[in-house]
């Protein structure tokens, strides 16, 4: 088998650099009497969600942020969750928060997510913030940005990759990547050209082969194959597929990108270890920026 040729886009290293920068900004805020506060809302005891929330709090506390954990039982009513969100919206110690998904099935997820104060939207996916992003092509951004797409761009930029004039093909049409990613890429400061493809696109390969950059967040195992990647292209693997191990062991996690793409691509983000760590770093960035805006420092 040929050796890997792609440069690894190491999300762990890039996110570590971001956290060092954030720690300095947090210290500057504290010197002004402001402690950036990040909160999570966890409804129920899903083990994966508990692990993910715990990791976010450990990382935010490590850079000096105030970590606020809110938990409700799995049988919490819509009204109880709404009351908790209202409490966080009104709390000046909380500068940004997330509602950990998935929520129990009896709750109206969309209604709860839209109840978040847009200025405290740590994920950057509130409809108001996405709408502002649609309208703002040229100006300074003063609202939270979608943290996973922002992490994709940061990972490329911090590895010296210039996106200006590049053709980026985004695979997927979900709210986390597929829909917001082109909004960030086509802002004038980034200036990329974007094509969106998805599982309903006939002959997806002909679009992928024309791409300078592929960002795949479809959640379809190995949908991006080596024969569909232009030699030297940058490929970012964001999608996740879980499959039960037929041998009865733990479920296995697969990315959207086939492992052999490493022999064709010029740059490749691993999955895990690529965009995932960047998402958490940019989530914290959104909250620090919100604290800076609240303090009149941004």
PDB file of C-alpha atoms in Angstrom:
ATOM      1  CA  UNK A   1       0.000   0.000   0.000  1.00  0.00           C
ATOM      2  CA  UNK A   2       1.418   3.441  -0.897  1.00  0.00           C
ATOM      3  CA  UNK A   3       2.474   5.691   1.981  1.00  0.00           C
ATOM      4  CA  UNK A   4       0.271   8.532   3.129  1.00  0.00           C
ATOM      5  CA  UNK A   5       1.041  11.733   1.256  1.00  0.00           C
ATOM      6  CA  UNK A   6      -1.465  14.106   2.885  1.00  0.00           C
ATOM      7  CA  UNK A   7      -0.412  16.681   5.464  1.00  0.00           C
ATOM      8  CA  UNK A   8      -2.384  15.950   8.638  1.00  0.00           C
ATOM      9  CA  UNK A   9      -4.611  18.828   9.752  1.00  0.00           C
ATOM     10  CA  UNK A  10      -4.136  18.265  13.479  1.00  0.00           C
ATOM     11  CA  UNK A  11      -7.168  19.665  15.290  1.00  0.00           C
ATOM     12  CA  UNK A  12      -5.731  18.839  18.709  1.00  0.00           C
ATOM     13  CA  UNK A  13      -2.667  21.010  18.096  1.00  0.00           C
ATOM     14  CA  UNK A  14      -4.661  23.882  16.573  1.00  0.00           C
ATOM     15  CA  UNK A  15      -7.258  23.830  19.350  1.00  0.00           C
ATOM     16  CA  UNK A  16      -4.489  23.835  21.971  1.00  0.00           C
ATOM     17  CA  UNK A  17      -3.078  27.009  20.376  1.00  0.00           C
ATOM     18  CA  UNK A  18      -6.543  28.619  20.403  1.00  0.00           C
ATOM     19  CA  UNK A  19      -6.979  27.761  24.091  1.00  0.00           C
ATOM     20  CA  UNK A  20      -3.663  29.435  24.962  1.00  0.00           C
ATOM     21  CA  UNK A  21      -4.896  32.581  23.186  1.00  0.00           C
ATOM     22  CA  UNK A  22      -8.285  32.364  24.917  1.00  0.00           C
ATOM     23  CA  UNK A  23      -6.638  32.044  28.338  1.00  0.00           C
ATOM     24  CA  UNK A  24      -4.920  35.393  27.718  1.00  0.00           C
ATOM     25  CA  UNK A  25      -8.212  37.013  26.699  1.00  0.00           C
ATOM     26  CA  UNK A  26      -9.972  35.558  29.747  1.00  0.00           C
ATOM     27  CA  UNK A  27      -7.208  36.964  31.995  1.00  0.00           C
ATOM     28  CA  UNK A  28      -7.672  40.394  30.372  1.00  0.00           C
ATOM     29  CA  UNK A  29     -11.420  40.226  31.027  1.00  0.00           C
ATOM     30  CA  UNK A  30     -10.862  39.201  34.640  1.00  0.00           C
ATOM     31  CA  UNK A  31      -8.583  42.219  35.074  1.00  0.00           C
ATOM     32  CA  UNK A  32     -11.630  44.311  34.099  1.00  0.00           C
ATOM     33  CA  UNK A  33     -13.808  42.485  36.627  1.00  0.00           C
ATOM     34  CA  UNK A  34     -15.526  40.208  34.088  1.00  0.00           C
ATOM     35  CA  UNK A  35     -15.383  36.396  34.316  1.00  0.00           C
ATOM     36  CA  UNK A  36     -16.611  34.769  31.076  1.00  0.00           C
ATOM     37  CA  UNK A  37     -19.323  32.277  31.983  1.00  0.00           C
ATOM     38  CA  UNK A  38     -20.215  29.238  29.877  1.00  0.00           C
ATOM     39  CA  UNK A  39     -23.227  27.091  30.750  1.00  0.00           C
ATOM     40  CA  UNK A  40     -24.603  23.753  29.596  1.00  0.00           C
ATOM     41  CA  UNK A  41     -28.144  22.434  29.886  1.00  0.00           C
ATOM     42  CA  UNK A  42     -28.368  18.645  30.123  1.00  0.00           C
ATOM     43  CA  UNK A  43     -31.782  16.977  30.239  1.00  0.00           C
ATOM     44  CA  UNK A  44     -31.604  13.304  31.205  1.00  0.00           C
ATOM     45  CA  UNK A  45     -28.632  11.050  31.855  1.00  0.00           C
ATOM     46  CA  UNK A  46     -27.425  10.023  28.384  1.00  0.00           C
ATOM     47  CA  UNK A  47     -23.846   8.765  29.018  1.00  0.00           C
ATOM     48  CA  UNK A  48     -22.404  10.186  25.783  1.00  0.00           C
ATOM     49  CA  UNK A  49     -23.951  13.595  26.487  1.00  0.00           C
ATOM     50  CA  UNK A  50     -22.629  13.535  30.062  1.00  0.00           C
ATOM     51  CA  UNK A  51     -19.115  12.792  28.829  1.00  0.00           C
ATOM     52  CA  UNK A  52     -19.297  15.539  26.207  1.00  0.00           C
ATOM     53  CA  UNK A  53     -20.638  18.133  28.655  1.00  0.00           C
ATOM     54  CA  UNK A  54     -18.021  17.181  31.240  1.00  0.00           C
ATOM     55  CA  UNK A  55     -15.237  17.609  28.690  1.00  0.00           C
ATOM     56  CA  UNK A  56     -16.498  21.082  27.737  1.00  0.00           C
ATOM     57  CA  UNK A  57     -16.520  22.169  31.371  1.00  0.00           C
ATOM     58  CA  UNK A  58     -13.035  20.814  32.087  1.00  0.00           C
ATOM     59  CA  UNK A  59     -11.601  22.633  29.086  1.00  0.00           C
ATOM     60  CA  UNK A  60     -13.371  25.926  29.859  1.00  0.00           C
ATOM     61  CA  UNK A  61     -12.300  25.834  33.518  1.00  0.00           C
ATOM     62  CA  UNK A  62      -8.715  25.140  32.424  1.00  0.00           C
ATOM     63  CA  UNK A  63      -8.571  28.512  30.644  1.00  0.00           C
ATOM     64  CA  UNK A  64     -10.132  30.365  33.568  1.00  0.00           C
ATOM     65  CA  UNK A  65     -13.787  30.537  32.534  1.00  0.00           C
ATOM     66  CA  UNK A  66     -16.720  30.216  34.931  1.00  0.00           C
ATOM     67  CA  UNK A  67     -18.380  26.859  34.272  1.00  0.00           C
ATOM     68  CA  UNK A  68     -22.119  26.601  34.978  1.00  0.00           C
ATOM     69  CA  UNK A  69     -23.740  23.161  34.776  1.00  0.00           C
ATOM     70  CA  UNK A  70     -27.527  22.874  34.711  1.00  0.00           C
ATOM     71  CA  UNK A  71     -29.183  19.454  34.756  1.00  0.00           C
ATOM     72  CA  UNK A  72     -32.812  18.338  34.658  1.00  0.00           C
ATOM     73  CA  UNK A  73     -34.267  14.818  34.849  1.00  0.00           C
ATOM     74  CA  UNK A  74     -35.261  12.965  31.682  1.00  0.00           C
ATOM     75  CA  UNK A  75     -38.953  13.469  32.457  1.00  0.00           C
ATOM     76  CA  UNK A  76     -38.646  17.272  32.754  1.00  0.00           C
ATOM     77  CA  UNK A  77     -41.548  19.087  31.098  1.00  0.00           C
ATOM     78  CA  UNK A  78     -41.283  21.590  28.273  1.00  0.00           C
ATOM     79  CA  UNK A  79     -42.217  24.323  30.752  1.00  0.00           C
ATOM     80  CA  UNK A  80     -39.475  23.313  33.182  1.00  0.00           C
ATOM     81  CA  UNK A  81     -36.793  23.399  30.493  1.00  0.00           C
ATOM     82  CA  UNK A  82     -38.088  26.726  29.179  1.00  0.00           C
ATOM     83  CA  UNK A  83     -37.943  28.183  32.710  1.00  0.00           C
ATOM     84  CA  UNK A  84     -34.306  27.091  33.006  1.00  0.00           C
ATOM     85  CA  UNK A  85     -33.422  28.700  29.678  1.00  0.00           C
ATOM     86  CA  UNK A  86     -35.153  31.908  30.761  1.00  0.00           C
ATOM     87  CA  UNK A  87     -33.064  31.828  33.936  1.00  0.00           C
ATOM     88  CA  UNK A  88     -29.820  31.574  31.938  1.00  0.00           C
ATOM     89  CA  UNK A  89     -30.970  34.278  29.507  1.00  0.00           C
ATOM     90  CA  UNK A  90     -31.401  36.638  32.476  1.00  0.00           C
ATOM     91  CA  UNK A  91     -28.211  35.642  34.334  1.00  0.00           C
ATOM     92  CA  UNK A  92     -25.405  38.207  33.773  1.00  0.00           C
ATOM     93  CA  UNK A  93     -22.833  35.631  34.929  1.00  0.00           C
ATOM     94  CA  UNK A  94     -23.704  33.466  31.892  1.00  0.00           C
ATOM     95  CA  UNK A  95     -22.307  34.880  28.638  1.00  0.00           C
ATOM     96  CA  UNK A  96     -23.122  31.865  26.492  1.00  0.00           C
ATOM     97  CA  UNK A  97     -24.642  28.415  26.767  1.00  0.00           C
ATOM     98  CA  UNK A  98     -25.668  25.313  24.884  1.00  0.00           C
ATOM     99  CA  UNK A  99     -28.564  22.894  25.202  1.00  0.00           C
ATOM    100  CA  UNK A 100     -26.962  19.462  24.856  1.00  0.00           C
ATOM    101  CA  UNK A 101     -28.598  17.371  22.133  1.00  0.00           C
ATOM    102  CA  UNK A 102     -30.338  15.039  21.665  1.00  0.00           C
ATOM    103  CA  UNK A 103     -33.149  15.993  24.029  1.00  0.00           C
ATOM    104  CA  UNK A 104     -35.747  13.457  25.241  1.00  0.00           C
ATOM    105  CA  UNK A 105     -38.295  12.796  22.504  1.00  0.00           C
ATOM    106  CA  UNK A 106     -41.251  14.352  24.356  1.00  0.00           C
ATOM    107  CA  UNK A 107     -39.619  17.803  24.242  1.00  0.00           C
ATOM    108  CA  UNK A 108     -39.943  20.282  21.358  1.00  0.00           C
ATOM    109  CA  UNK A 109     -36.262  20.760  20.473  1.00  0.00           C
ATOM    110  CA  UNK A 110     -36.799  23.551  17.919  1.00  0.00           C
ATOM    111  CA  UNK A 111     -38.929  25.588  20.337  1.00  0.00           C
ATOM    112  CA  UNK A 112     -36.280  25.270  23.038  1.00  0.00           C
ATOM    113  CA  UNK A 113     -33.350  26.190  20.793  1.00  0.00           C
ATOM    114  CA  UNK A 114     -35.132  29.304  19.548  1.00  0.00           C
ATOM    115  CA  UNK A 115     -35.787  30.329  23.171  1.00  0.00           C
ATOM    116  CA  UNK A 116     -32.047  30.836  23.717  1.00  0.00           C
ATOM    117  CA  UNK A 117     -31.076  34.521  23.813  1.00  0.00           C
ATOM    118  CA  UNK A 118     -29.274  34.941  20.429  1.00  0.00           C
ATOM    119  CA  UNK A 119     -26.465  36.890  22.129  1.00  0.00           C
ATOM    120  CA  UNK A 120     -25.828  33.843  24.394  1.00  0.00           C
ATOM    121  CA  UNK A 121     -25.976  31.247  21.600  1.00  0.00           C
ATOM    122  CA  UNK A 122     -22.662  29.437  22.138  1.00  0.00           C
ATOM    123  CA  UNK A 123     -23.232  27.035  19.214  1.00  0.00           C
ATOM    124  CA  UNK A 124     -23.917  29.891  16.781  1.00  0.00           C
ATOM    125  CA  UNK A 125     -26.914  28.055  15.302  1.00  0.00           C
ATOM    126  CA  UNK A 126     -29.802  30.199  16.549  1.00  0.00           C
ATOM    127  CA  UNK A 127     -32.056  31.172  13.585  1.00  0.00           C
ATOM    128  CA  UNK A 128     -31.494  34.857  14.361  1.00  0.00           C
ATOM    129  CA  UNK A 129     -27.710  34.464  14.213  1.00  0.00           C
ATOM    130  CA  UNK A 130     -27.862  32.381  11.032  1.00  0.00           C
ATOM    131  CA  UNK A 131     -30.106  35.061   9.508  1.00  0.00           C
ATOM    132  CA  UNK A 132     -27.627  37.776  10.447  1.00  0.00           C
ATOM    133  CA  UNK A 133     -24.862  35.722   8.855  1.00  0.00           C
ATOM    134  CA  UNK A 134     -26.897  35.471   5.623  1.00  0.00           C
ATOM    135  CA  UNK A 135     -27.239  39.268   5.550  1.00  0.00           C
ATOM    136  CA  UNK A 136     -23.656  40.086   6.511  1.00  0.00           C
ATOM    137  CA  UNK A 137     -21.227  39.391   3.672  1.00  0.00           C
ATOM    138  CA  UNK A 138     -18.769  42.241   4.151  1.00  0.00           C
ATOM    139  CA  UNK A 139     -19.085  43.724   7.630  1.00  0.00           C
ATOM    140  CA  UNK A 140     -17.540  42.907  10.973  1.00  0.00           C
ATOM    141  CA  UNK A 141     -19.203  39.933  12.660  1.00  0.00           C
ATOM    142  CA  UNK A 142     -20.715  40.859  16.025  1.00  0.00           C
ATOM    143  CA  UNK A 143     -22.847  37.761  16.563  1.00  0.00           C
ATOM    144  CA  UNK A 144     -21.928  34.170  17.519  1.00  0.00           C
ATOM    145  CA  UNK A 145     -20.800  32.064  14.546  1.00  0.00           C
ATOM    146  CA  UNK A 146     -21.547  28.365  13.900  1.00  0.00           C
ATOM    147  CA  UNK A 147     -18.650  26.777  15.758  1.00  0.00           C
ATOM    148  CA  UNK A 148     -18.056  23.637  13.648  1.00  0.00           C
ATOM    149  CA  UNK A 149     -17.872  25.469  10.278  1.00  0.00           C
ATOM    150  CA  UNK A 150     -15.757  28.133  11.944  1.00  0.00           C
ATOM    151  CA  UNK A 151     -13.501  25.362  13.254  1.00  0.00           C
ATOM    152  CA  UNK A 152     -13.078  23.967   9.723  1.00  0.00           C
ATOM    153  CA  UNK A 153     -11.906  27.347   8.439  1.00  0.00           C
ATOM    154  CA  UNK A 154      -9.626  27.967  11.431  1.00  0.00           C
ATOM    155  CA  UNK A 155      -8.025  24.536  10.999  1.00  0.00           C
ATOM    156  CA  UNK A 156      -7.146  25.335   7.390  1.00  0.00           C
ATOM    157  CA  UNK A 157      -5.945  28.885   8.083  1.00  0.00           C
ATOM    158  CA  UNK A 158      -3.765  27.793  10.998  1.00  0.00           C
ATOM    159  CA  UNK A 159      -2.087  25.274   8.697  1.00  0.00           C
ATOM    160  CA  UNK A 160      -1.247  28.004   6.182  1.00  0.00           C
ATOM    161  CA  UNK A 161      -3.997  27.127   3.697  1.00  0.00           C
ATOM    162  CA  UNK A 162      -5.395  30.146   1.833  1.00  0.00           C
ATOM    163  CA  UNK A 163      -9.046  29.654   0.883  1.00  0.00           C
ATOM    164  CA  UNK A 164      -9.303  32.745  -1.330  1.00  0.00           C
ATOM    165  CA  UNK A 165     -10.468  31.762  -4.804  1.00  0.00           C
ATOM    166  CA  UNK A 166     -10.608  28.055  -3.946  1.00  0.00           C
ATOM    167  CA  UNK A 167     -13.485  25.817  -5.012  1.00  0.00           C
ATOM    168  CA  UNK A 168     -14.920  24.141  -1.912  1.00  0.00           C
ATOM    169  CA  UNK A 169     -17.400  21.286  -2.199  1.00  0.00           C
ATOM    170  CA  UNK A 170     -19.492  20.806   0.939  1.00  0.00           C
ATOM    171  CA  UNK A 171     -21.016  17.348   1.311  1.00  0.00           C
ATOM    172  CA  UNK A 172     -24.241  17.352   3.326  1.00  0.00           C
ATOM    173  CA  UNK A 173     -27.151  19.703   3.983  1.00  0.00           C
ATOM    174  CA  UNK A 174     -27.606  19.495   7.759  1.00  0.00           C
ATOM    175  CA  UNK A 175     -27.847  22.473  10.081  1.00  0.00           C
ATOM    176  CA  UNK A 176     -24.476  21.795  11.739  1.00  0.00           C
ATOM    177  CA  UNK A 177     -22.272  21.837   8.616  1.00  0.00           C
ATOM    178  CA  UNK A 178     -24.037  21.647   5.265  1.00  0.00           C
ATOM    179  CA  UNK A 179     -26.209  24.740   5.569  1.00  0.00           C
ATOM    180  CA  UNK A 180     -23.984  27.190   7.519  1.00  0.00           C
ATOM    181  CA  UNK A 181     -20.583  26.210   6.046  1.00  0.00           C
ATOM    182  CA  UNK A 182     -21.137  27.991   2.699  1.00  0.00           C
ATOM    183  CA  UNK A 183     -22.293  31.145   4.525  1.00  0.00           C
ATOM    184  CA  UNK A 184     -18.877  31.466   6.173  1.00  0.00           C
ATOM    185  CA  UNK A 185     -16.835  30.375   3.168  1.00  0.00           C
ATOM    186  CA  UNK A 186     -18.429  32.919   0.823  1.00  0.00           C
ATOM    187  CA  UNK A 187     -17.922  35.893   3.132  1.00  0.00           C
ATOM    188  CA  UNK A 188     -15.638  38.358   1.373  1.00  0.00           C
ATOM    189  CA  UNK A 189     -12.818  37.919   3.906  1.00  0.00           C
ATOM    190  CA  UNK A 190     -12.636  34.184   3.029  1.00  0.00           C
ATOM    191  CA  UNK A 191     -13.740  34.530  -0.619  1.00  0.00           C
ATOM    192  CA  UNK A 192     -14.133  30.868  -1.560  1.00  0.00           C
ATOM    193  CA  UNK A 193     -16.523  29.492  -4.195  1.00  0.00           C
ATOM    194  CA  UNK A 194     -18.861  26.809  -2.881  1.00  0.00           C
ATOM    195  CA  UNK A 195     -20.780  23.876  -4.333  1.00  0.00           C
ATOM    196  CA  UNK A 196     -23.134  21.898  -2.081  1.00  0.00           C
ATOM    197  CA  UNK A 197     -23.797  18.213  -2.760  1.00  0.00           C
ATOM    198  CA  UNK A 198     -25.724  15.647  -0.722  1.00  0.00           C
ATOM    199  CA  UNK A 199     -27.083  12.116  -0.802  1.00  0.00           C
ATOM    200  CA  UNK A 200     -29.663  13.178  -3.402  1.00  0.00           C
ATOM    201  CA  UNK A 201     -27.015  14.467  -5.840  1.00  0.00           C
ATOM    202  CA  UNK A 202     -26.631  12.273  -8.958  1.00  0.00           C
ATOM    203  CA  UNK A 203     -22.981  11.426  -9.728  1.00  0.00           C
ATOM    204  CA  UNK A 204     -21.549  13.233  -6.724  1.00  0.00           C
ATOM    205  CA  UNK A 205     -18.047  12.200  -7.764  1.00  0.00           C
ATOM    206  CA  UNK A 206     -17.885  14.619 -10.705  1.00  0.00           C
ATOM    207  CA  UNK A 207     -18.298  17.552  -8.300  1.00  0.00           C
ATOM    208  CA  UNK A 208     -15.826  16.165  -5.766  1.00  0.00           C
ATOM    209  CA  UNK A 209     -13.162  15.645  -8.439  1.00  0.00           C
ATOM    210  CA  UNK A 210     -13.334  19.348  -9.289  1.00  0.00           C
ATOM    211  CA  UNK A 211     -12.849  20.482  -5.671  1.00  0.00           C
ATOM    212  CA  UNK A 212      -9.767  22.169  -4.231  1.00  0.00           C
ATOM    213  CA  UNK A 213     -11.285  21.544  -0.794  1.00  0.00           C
ATOM    214  CA  UNK A 214     -13.841  18.947   0.326  1.00  0.00           C
ATOM    215  CA  UNK A 215     -15.708  19.409   3.621  1.00  0.00           C
ATOM    216  CA  UNK A 216     -17.819  16.330   4.289  1.00  0.00           C
ATOM    217  CA  UNK A 217     -20.471  16.342   6.998  1.00  0.00           C
ATOM    218  CA  UNK A 218     -23.039  13.964   5.548  1.00  0.00           C
ATOM    219  CA  UNK A 219     -22.734  11.308   8.243  1.00  0.00           C
ATOM    220  CA  UNK A 220     -22.412   8.568   5.612  1.00  0.00           C
ATOM    221  CA  UNK A 221     -19.576   6.084   6.077  1.00  0.00           C
ATOM    222  CA  UNK A 222     -16.789   6.583   3.491  1.00  0.00           C
ATOM    223  CA  UNK A 223     -18.954   8.607   1.099  1.00  0.00           C
ATOM    224  CA  UNK A 224     -15.762  10.390  -0.054  1.00  0.00           C
ATOM    225  CA  UNK A 225     -13.639   7.831  -1.891  1.00  0.00           C
ATOM    226  CA  UNK A 226     -10.031   8.199  -3.108  1.00  0.00           C
ATOM    227  CA  UNK A 227     -11.010   8.003  -6.791  1.00  0.00           C
ATOM    228  CA  UNK A 228     -13.237  11.058  -6.292  1.00  0.00           C
ATOM    229  CA  UNK A 229     -10.532  13.297  -4.811  1.00  0.00           C
ATOM    230  CA  UNK A 230      -8.342  15.555  -6.932  1.00  0.00           C
ATOM    231  CA  UNK A 231      -4.652  14.903  -6.171  1.00  0.00           C
ATOM    232  CA  UNK A 232      -3.438  17.491  -3.672  1.00  0.00           C
ATOM    233  CA  UNK A 233      -6.910  18.576  -2.520  1.00  0.00           C
ATOM    234  CA  UNK A 234      -7.620  19.455   1.116  1.00  0.00           C
ATOM    235  CA  UNK A 235     -10.168  17.057   2.634  1.00  0.00           C
ATOM    236  CA  UNK A 236     -11.887  17.658   5.967  1.00  0.00           C
ATOM    237  CA  UNK A 237     -13.774  14.740   7.491  1.00  0.00           C
ATOM    238  CA  UNK A 238     -16.585  15.983   9.749  1.00  0.00           C
ATOM    239  CA  UNK A 239     -19.262  13.285   9.441  1.00  0.00           C
ATOM    240  CA  UNK A 240     -19.711  10.471  11.949  1.00  0.00           C
ATOM    241  CA  UNK A 241     -21.329   7.062  11.468  1.00  0.00           C
ATOM    242  CA  UNK A 242     -21.667   4.536  14.292  1.00  0.00           C
ATOM    243  CA  UNK A 243     -21.999   0.852  13.473  1.00  0.00           C
ATOM    244  CA  UNK A 244     -22.540  -2.010  15.882  1.00  0.00           C
ATOM    245  CA  UNK A 245     -19.634  -4.440  15.962  1.00  0.00           C
ATOM    246  CA  UNK A 246     -20.936  -7.768  14.557  1.00  0.00           C
ATOM    247  CA  UNK A 247     -18.592  -9.545  16.964  1.00  0.00           C
ATOM    248  CA  UNK A 248     -20.630  -8.147  19.851  1.00  0.00           C
ATOM    249  CA  UNK A 249     -18.090  -5.582  21.036  1.00  0.00           C
ATOM    250  CA  UNK A 250     -18.392  -1.814  21.239  1.00  0.00           C
ATOM    251  CA  UNK A 251     -19.852   0.084  18.296  1.00  0.00           C
ATOM    252  CA  UNK A 252     -17.293   1.448  15.840  1.00  0.00           C
ATOM    253  CA  UNK A 253     -17.132   5.018  14.629  1.00  0.00           C
ATOM    254  CA  UNK A 254     -16.407   5.844  10.989  1.00  0.00           C
ATOM    255  CA  UNK A 255     -15.901   9.121   9.199  1.00  0.00           C
ATOM    256  CA  UNK A 256     -17.228  10.249   5.831  1.00  0.00           C
ATOM    257  CA  UNK A 257     -13.793   9.923   4.238  1.00  0.00           C
ATOM    258  CA  UNK A 258     -12.310   6.589   3.158  1.00  0.00           C
ATOM    259  CA  UNK A 259      -8.866   5.972   4.745  1.00  0.00           C
ATOM    260  CA  UNK A 260      -7.204   5.594   1.316  1.00  0.00           C
ATOM    261  CA  UNK A 261      -7.923   9.287   0.581  1.00  0.00           C
ATOM    262  CA  UNK A 262      -4.751   9.933   2.621  1.00  0.00           C
ATOM    263  CA  UNK A 263      -2.747   8.662  -0.365  1.00  0.00           C
ATOM    264  CA  UNK A 264      -4.312  11.193  -2.765  1.00  0.00           C
ATOM    265  CA  UNK A 265      -5.100  14.338  -0.774  1.00  0.00           C
ATOM    266  CA  UNK A 266      -2.663  17.135  -0.059  1.00  0.00           C
ATOM    267  CA  UNK A 267      -4.214  17.879   3.343  1.00  0.00           C
ATOM    268  CA  UNK A 268      -6.456  15.666   5.449  1.00  0.00           C
ATOM    269  CA  UNK A 269      -8.146  16.171   8.805  1.00  0.00           C
ATOM    270  CA  UNK A 270      -8.360  12.933  10.806  1.00  0.00           C
ATOM    271  CA  UNK A 271     -11.621  11.774  12.334  1.00  0.00           C
ATOM    272  CA  UNK A 272     -11.448  11.776  15.323  1.00  0.00           C
ATOM    273  CA  UNK A 273      -8.798  14.370  16.160  1.00  0.00           C
ATOM    274  CA  UNK A 274      -9.462  16.864  13.374  1.00  0.00           C
ATOM    275  CA  UNK A 275     -12.480  19.144  13.378  1.00  0.00           C
ATOM    276  CA  UNK A 276     -13.942  17.782  16.662  1.00  0.00           C
ATOM    277  CA  UNK A 277     -11.433  19.494  18.989  1.00  0.00           C
ATOM    278  CA  UNK A 278     -11.804  22.683  16.926  1.00  0.00           C
ATOM    279  CA  UNK A 279     -15.568  22.727  17.523  1.00  0.00           C
ATOM    280  CA  UNK A 280     -15.085  22.857  21.297  1.00  0.00           C
ATOM    281  CA  UNK A 281     -12.352  25.518  21.016  1.00  0.00           C
ATOM    282  CA  UNK A 282     -14.559  27.726  18.838  1.00  0.00           C
ATOM    283  CA  UNK A 283     -17.543  27.170  21.141  1.00  0.00           C
ATOM    284  CA  UNK A 284     -15.445  28.652  23.949  1.00  0.00           C
ATOM    285  CA  UNK A 285     -14.309  31.419  21.594  1.00  0.00           C
ATOM    286  CA  UNK A 286     -17.948  32.366  20.964  1.00  0.00           C
ATOM    287  CA  UNK A 287     -18.515  32.733  24.718  1.00  0.00           C
ATOM    288  CA  UNK A 288     -15.325  34.741  25.320  1.00  0.00           C
ATOM    289  CA  UNK A 289     -16.277  37.046  22.444  1.00  0.00           C
ATOM    290  CA  UNK A 290     -19.769  37.481  23.931  1.00  0.00           C
ATOM    291  CA  UNK A 291     -18.181  38.432  27.262  1.00  0.00           C
ATOM    292  CA  UNK A 292     -15.922  40.926  25.481  1.00  0.00           C
ATOM    293  CA  UNK A 293     -18.924  42.471  23.743  1.00  0.00           C
ATOM    294  CA  UNK A 294     -20.858  42.649  27.020  1.00  0.00           C
ATOM    295  CA  UNK A 295     -17.869  44.381  28.638  1.00  0.00           C
ATOM    296  CA  UNK A 296     -17.532  46.838  25.749  1.00  0.00           C
ATOM    297  CA  UNK A 297     -14.127  45.441  24.773  1.00  0.00           C
ATOM    298  CA  UNK A 298     -15.027  44.132  21.311  1.00  0.00           C
TER     299      UNK A 298
END
